[in-house]
Amino acid sequence: MANTQTSMTHPSSSVEYILEILKNHGFRKTTQRVSLIEVLDRTKVSLSVKDVFAKLKKQKIKIDEASVYRIIEKLKELNIVHIYASGKIKLCHHLACEQKFHLSYECEQCGKVLEPHLDSKQENEIAKTLKLELTSIRQLHVGYVCSACAV
């Protein structure tokens, strides 16, 4: 897997940071890529590729569904998005930090995703509890029902 940690300046937004990662891997800044990344950046829930495609179409962005799949696949290869067992995707909120793995909570009813920041002590404790080496954990995904949906 490609490493997203590079020597970059700290852009003012996650969209700019992601575009810089893509540029460093030889990808041009296109309206379609920028729009897709902005859609993912604005959402608090996980989205299917069809959801992303529908949002782009609603914004009158000229893109076909196959291109949406290709862009998301590239973002996945660069560890910019998480793809869950449900097939839905969410932009990673810890791109520029030192976390060794990512813990995500996804509400099984509304799709809201929480991605808490873990310090190295917390990472080690989770790994110890699971009896795993940190190098074997990339992403830990937990399904739950959020307080808004539990009512």
mmCIF file of N, CA, C and O in Angstrom, residues 18 39-48 52 72 75-76 79-84 86-93 95 104-106 111-115 139 141:
data_model
loop_
_atom_site.group_PDB
_atom_site.id
_atom_site.type_symbol
_atom_site.label_atom_id
_atom_site.label_comp_id
_atom_site.label_asym_id
_atom_site.label_seq_id
_atom_site.Cartn_x
_atom_site.Cartn_y
_atom_site.Cartn_z
ATOM 1 N N ILE A 18 -5.356 16.378 0.395
ATOM 2 C CA ILE A 18 -5.576 15.209 -0.454
ATOM 3 C C ILE A 18 -5.139 15.499 -1.884
ATOM 4 O O ILE A 18 -4.493 14.658 -2.529
ATOM 5 N N VAL A 39 -17.260 16.182 -1.858
ATOM 6 C CA VAL A 39 -18.461 15.449 -1.422
ATOM 7 C C VAL A 39 -18.113 14.575 -0.221
ATOM 8 O O VAL A 39 -18.819 14.569 0.792
ATOM 9 N N LEU A 40 -17.010 13.834 -0.306
ATOM 10 C CA LEU A 40 -16.611 12.962 0.802
ATOM 11 C C LEU A 40 -16.219 13.764 2.036
ATOM 12 O O LEU A 40 -16.498 13.354 3.166
ATOM 13 N N ASP A 41 -15.588 14.904 1.832
ATOM 14 C CA ASP A 41 -15.137 15.732 2.949
ATOM 15 C C ASP A 41 -16.307 16.334 3.719
ATOM 16 O O ASP A 41 -16.239 16.501 4.931
ATOM 17 N N ARG A 42 -17.387 16.660 3.028
ATOM 18 C CA ARG A 42 -18.537 17.309 3.666
ATOM 19 C C ARG A 42 -19.441 16.355 4.431
ATOM 20 O O ARG A 42 -20.229 16.794 5.255
ATOM 21 N N THR A 43 -19.372 15.073 4.168
ATOM 22 C CA THR A 43 -20.326 14.150 4.770
ATOM 23 C C THR A 43 -19.817 13.569 6.093
ATOM 24 O O THR A 43 -18.626 13.354 6.260
ATOM 25 N N LYS A 44 -20.740 13.342 6.993
ATOM 26 C CA LYS A 44 -20.409 12.715 8.276
ATOM 27 C C LYS A 44 -20.795 11.240 8.276
ATOM 28 O O LYS A 44 -20.567 10.536 9.229
ATOM 29 N N VAL A 45 -21.418 10.793 7.178
ATOM 30 C CA VAL A 45 -21.847 9.401 7.076
ATOM 31 C C VAL A 45 -21.039 8.692 5.998
ATOM 32 O O VAL A 45 -20.431 9.332 5.147
ATOM 33 N N SER A 46 -21.050 7.368 6.050
ATOM 34 C CA SER A 46 -20.409 6.615 4.982
ATOM 35 C C SER A 46 -21.348 6.609 3.772
ATOM 36 O O SER A 46 -22.562 6.660 3.921
ATOM 37 N N LEU A 47 -20.778 6.597 2.598
ATOM 38 C CA LEU A 47 -21.555 6.668 1.363
ATOM 39 C C LEU A 47 -21.196 5.511 0.439
ATOM 40 O O LEU A 47 -20.036 5.103 0.385
ATOM 41 N N SER A 48 -22.161 5.045 -0.300
ATOM 42 C CA SER A 48 -21.872 4.079 -1.351
ATOM 43 C C SER A 48 -21.352 4.846 -2.558
ATOM 44 O O SER A 48 -21.509 6.079 -2.652
ATOM 45 N N VAL A 52 -22.292 8.728 -3.918
ATOM 46 C CA VAL A 52 -21.336 9.750 -4.348
ATOM 47 C C VAL A 52 -21.681 10.194 -5.764
ATOM 48 O O VAL A 52 -21.739 11.392 -6.063
ATOM 49 N N ILE A 72 -12.309 6.563 -6.585
ATOM 50 C CA ILE A 72 -12.394 6.015 -5.226
ATOM 51 C C ILE A 72 -11.383 4.895 -5.036
ATOM 52 O O ILE A 72 -10.745 4.799 -3.983
ATOM 53 N N LEU A 75 -8.109 6.526 -4.380
ATOM 54 C CA LEU A 75 -8.088 7.073 -3.022
ATOM 55 C C LEU A 75 -7.901 5.958 -1.995
ATOM 56 O O LEU A 75 -7.210 6.136 -0.994
ATOM 57 N N LYS A 76 -8.483 4.798 -2.260
ATOM 58 C CA LYS A 76 -8.311 3.647 -1.369
ATOM 59 C C LYS A 76 -6.858 3.177 -1.379
ATOM 60 O O LYS A 76 -6.273 2.922 -0.322
ATOM 61 N N ASN A 79 -4.704 5.137 0.767
ATOM 62 C CA ASN A 79 -5.160 5.185 2.162
ATOM 63 C C ASN A 79 -5.836 6.507 2.527
ATOM 64 O O ASN A 79 -5.733 6.977 3.654
ATOM 65 N N ILE A 80 -6.542 7.078 1.572
ATOM 66 C CA ILE A 80 -7.232 8.341 1.799
ATOM 67 C C ILE A 80 -8.673 8.103 2.230
ATOM 68 O O ILE A 80 -9.252 8.909 2.950
ATOM 69 N N VAL A 81 -9.252 6.999 1.779
ATOM 70 C CA VAL A 81 -10.604 6.639 2.191
ATOM 71 C C VAL A 81 -10.580 5.275 2.869
ATOM 72 O O VAL A 81 -9.689 4.464 2.636
ATOM 73 N N HIS A 82 -11.560 5.069 3.716
ATOM 74 C CA HIS A 82 -11.789 3.752 4.307
ATOM 75 C C HIS A 82 -12.978 3.145 3.586
ATOM 76 O O HIS A 82 -13.952 3.835 3.313
ATOM 77 N N ILE A 83 -12.884 1.874 3.262
ATOM 78 C CA ILE A 83 -14.017 1.165 2.680
ATOM 79 C C ILE A 83 -14.418 0.088 3.676
ATOM 80 O O ILE A 83 -13.607 -0.738 4.075
ATOM 81 N N TYR A 84 -15.665 0.159 4.104
ATOM 82 C CA TYR A 84 -16.163 -0.736 5.137
ATOM 83 C C TYR A 84 -16.754 -2.005 4.537
ATOM 84 O O TYR A 84 -16.970 -2.091 3.326
ATOM 85 N N SER A 86 -19.614 -3.010 4.529
ATOM 86 C CA SER A 86 -20.877 -2.703 3.853
ATOM 87 C C SER A 86 -20.651 -2.221 2.422
ATOM 88 O O SER A 86 -21.591 -2.083 1.656
ATOM 89 N N GLY A 87 -19.381 -1.949 2.072
ATOM 90 C CA GLY A 87 -19.068 -1.410 0.754
ATOM 91 C C GLY A 87 -19.105 0.100 0.709
ATOM 92 O O GLY A 87 -18.753 0.716 -0.290
ATOM 93 N N LYS A 88 -19.518 0.723 1.807
ATOM 94 C CA LYS A 88 -19.592 2.177 1.854
ATOM 95 C C LYS A 88 -18.218 2.749 2.182
ATOM 96 O O LYS A 88 -17.372 2.086 2.753
ATOM 97 N N ILE A 89 -18.042 4.010 1.817
ATOM 98 C CA ILE A 89 -16.741 4.659 1.973
ATOM 99 C C ILE A 89 -16.859 5.901 2.843
ATOM 100 O O ILE A 89 -17.912 6.507 2.960
ATOM 101 N N LYS A 90 -15.718 6.276 3.428
ATOM 102 C CA LYS A 90 -15.633 7.489 4.236
ATOM 103 C C LYS A 90 -14.215 7.996 4.129
ATOM 104 O O LYS A 90 -13.256 7.228 4.176
ATOM 105 N N LEU A 91 -14.087 9.290 3.976
ATOM 106 C CA LEU A 91 -12.778 9.929 3.935
ATOM 107 C C LEU A 91 -12.074 9.748 5.270
ATOM 108 O O LEU A 91 -12.693 9.872 6.325
ATOM 109 N N CYS A 92 -10.794 9.429 5.247
ATOM 110 C CA CYS A 92 -10.012 9.264 6.472
ATOM 111 C C CYS A 92 -9.775 10.634 7.104
ATOM 112 O O CYS A 92 -9.404 11.586 6.426
ATOM 113 N N HIS A 93 -9.986 10.720 8.405
ATOM 114 C CA HIS A 93 -9.786 11.991 9.097
ATOM 115 C C HIS A 93 -8.427 12.087 9.786
ATOM 116 O O HIS A 93 -8.165 13.044 10.499
ATOM 117 N N LEU A 95 -5.258 11.624 8.096
ATOM 118 C CA LEU A 95 -4.252 11.505 7.041
ATOM 119 C C LEU A 95 -2.889 12.042 7.450
ATOM 120 O O LEU A 95 -1.871 11.475 7.103
ATOM 121 N N SER A 104 -12.766 3.105 13.596
ATOM 122 C CA SER A 104 -13.962 3.769 13.094
ATOM 123 C C SER A 104 -15.194 3.132 13.699
ATOM 124 O O SER A 104 -15.277 1.912 13.801
ATOM 125 N N TYR A 105 -16.133 3.971 14.085
ATOM 126 C CA TYR A 105 -17.440 3.517 14.557
ATOM 127 C C TYR A 105 -18.451 3.972 13.519
ATOM 128 O O TYR A 105 -18.509 5.158 13.197
ATOM 129 N N GLU A 106 -19.256 3.043 12.994
ATOM 130 C CA GLU A 106 -20.265 3.402 12.003
ATOM 131 C C GLU A 106 -21.633 2.996 12.524
ATOM 132 O O GLU A 106 -21.858 1.824 12.853
ATOM 133 N N GLY A 111 -25.614 5.478 9.386
ATOM 134 C CA GLY A 111 -24.356 5.524 8.655
ATOM 135 C C GLY A 111 -23.359 6.552 9.157
ATOM 136 O O GLY A 111 -22.278 6.695 8.601
ATOM 137 N N LYS A 112 -23.696 7.293 10.223
ATOM 138 C CA LYS A 112 -22.765 8.292 10.772
ATOM 139 C C LYS A 112 -21.495 7.583 11.221
ATOM 140 O O LYS A 112 -21.534 6.527 11.847
ATOM 141 N N VAL A 113 -20.348 8.184 10.894
ATOM 142 C CA VAL A 113 -19.052 7.589 11.230
ATOM 143 C C VAL A 113 -18.304 8.490 12.201
ATOM 144 O O VAL A 113 -18.207 9.695 11.998
ATOM 145 N N LEU A 114 -17.783 7.892 13.247
ATOM 146 C CA LEU A 114 -16.889 8.573 14.187
ATOM 147 C C LEU A 114 -15.521 7.929 14.036
ATOM 148 O O LEU A 114 -15.412 6.704 13.948
ATOM 149 N N GLU A 115 -14.490 8.748 14.005
ATOM 150 C CA GLU A 115 -13.137 8.234 13.858
ATOM 151 C C GLU A 115 -12.257 8.925 14.914
ATOM 152 O O GLU A 115 -11.608 9.924 14.632
ATOM 153 N N GLN A 139 -6.955 -0.992 10.061
ATOM 154 C CA GLN A 139 -8.218 -0.317 10.339
ATOM 155 C C GLN A 139 -9.084 -1.265 11.156
ATOM 156 O O GLN A 139 -9.178 -2.441 10.859
ATOM 157 N N HIS A 141 -12.933 -1.526 12.387
ATOM 158 C CA HIS A 141 -14.255 -0.966 12.136
ATOM 159 C C HIS A 141 -15.251 -1.604 13.090
ATOM 160 O O HIS A 141 -15.329 -2.822 13.182
#
